[in-house]
């Protein structure tokens, strides 16, 4: 098994086409070498999808099958595009365009606008919310801060689904949108917003896509120019493509099929923006000859984290769930996920801060820890708790790194020092790049040692420390790099908003955490009404909330804690319940749709509150003990013969499936089954570790073995 590694942002450059393929697993290698025709990569969380597609592009370039300038790779965030460009550079595939949909479209729009329309391209709206607020005022629709944000979101959704203002109410109702105001009012505000833009000669980001689509549809000569430039396309996070982005992609392609798409329907979490997994799920219908590769080897997370993630999706329903990927961890075992219940939200925040402090004291870097929540409003109590505990933190989604005053000032000073070269007395006797950068930063008041406490002073220090660490990474990978090279690297990152890592605990919403990973993740506030969120009414909306939690779980490499509070404030009524998505997964809970064992006359009963050892009565907290319903050192009434038969059966199943034995059942679950000796499905279902999917898949065999019979057959088909 291969442990996850923290690679340098500047690894050495591959020296040949064959070298590009080194280190890839068989499925990744298949992706990299499948250069002809349409390719669909179904890639689970942590399976190395970016590695696979960047190596595919690099292999195509280094083998002479693709010209760098003829490749366009598109993804959804500037950070992801920047990371892709960096990887391609180290693989010897410089010159490949890696951009977001909007960035690629804007570049084409700026180039072709004078030819297609004439004059200069209209200005981009910088603050859409302000213009929506003005449109609301003109329509005499007063919008508070939250309504303003939500109405802006509705306008964006309407535009990416190509819905005009007059059609918005009908389209929104058909799509099951939960509108923040009367739909007719929103349509009125939407129409006024569009009018204000026209009057002022402005366009917004959605217009960039709409106008590019319009030009490519109407001007075949321009469309052919674009198609002669770009002959090979790669689309990352394809499950998040909107109808408008799909239309743009089709216009780029024309009648060709040199397209590679990568995605995971189980990570579709942006449907509120118009994203839909249908394009990914229908890919093989559109391209029957497509090469389809599944990536399921998880290099990010431990078997314990992966087991929980698989169990979470095992209870999912709907079309995306039908195409879920069962991950197989490639890492060594780690600690079991921790489930923590607190009386109120402040206690949950304080308990989380204590656990984080313990991890940091044990050697886990603060920058490798994250606290993830459903909505941004939950962050305040965690900011306070971490500050009180003396733990540095950063808010993801707050001010952009390269827009921070101290970072802008540092870049200006570094630029000046690079220009002056050997004439800067500050750099006398300083030769090594990292030392030069530290010397320049020291002139702005930065020191190598962090200041005491937290707050603005610590935030400023963390920002500049991230710049210094980036210089160290560049110096290690490119020994001859100069200060001018480092300034160029910073400027390229600033243009792409590809920020370096700041060494503080990350506080972020589950949506903002997509595409990121940490050694330790704390999923907080996991109560019904928050996860799933109250306004998730339809089955599909609830399933998207489940996928959102799945994304949160799969951000963790080693340590994972899931917590909830029974009330909002101290002394409040303990009326909250843990998220229904944890039913059947957290110790002491029952999976959805199961009949309680007590109703079946079984020996176990549905449990609430503290769980006690069935032998000595002690309160149980350890996950393994909770699974067995007894202390580890209390006498076991296990049928040893039954346990051995179950182990032999598990070994056969694991071999047939090509998976580790724990993916069938863990040792603790087998012990629990051997102790309970269930006689019917309801009793087996009550055993922790037997999820609905495993019950359907293995239940008949297990019950047969418990009854002293031979199992009826092999594992069920996983298709």
XYZ file of C-alpha atoms in Angstrom, residues 61 101 105 148 272-273 319 332 368 385 418 433 477 489 518 540 545-546 568 604 606 636 641 643 677 684 714 717:
28
model
C 2.787 16.076 -25.638
C -14.440 27.867 -18.248
C -14.235 32.111 -22.621
C -29.811 40.015 -1.670
C -28.021 25.217 -6.902
C -25.695 26.936 -9.413
C -29.376 8.295 -10.215
C -2.044 1.807 6.314
C -3.060 20.234 8.145
C -12.845 28.961 20.621
C 14.936 41.681 -7.788
C 17.149 32.270 -2.676
C 13.347 22.106 -6.768
C 6.315 32.704 -9.800
C -6.063 17.745 5.414
C -32.849 14.890 -4.725
C -26.870 17.085 1.219
C -25.691 13.496 1.751
C -27.927 25.956 20.459
C -30.574 -6.128 21.170
C -32.772 0.366 19.882
C -16.870 -12.827 25.412
C -16.238 -22.060 15.537
C -16.081 -16.872 14.069
C -25.378 -15.334 16.161
C -28.164 -8.956 11.690
C -20.621 -15.690 -3.815
C -22.617 -8.305 -8.475
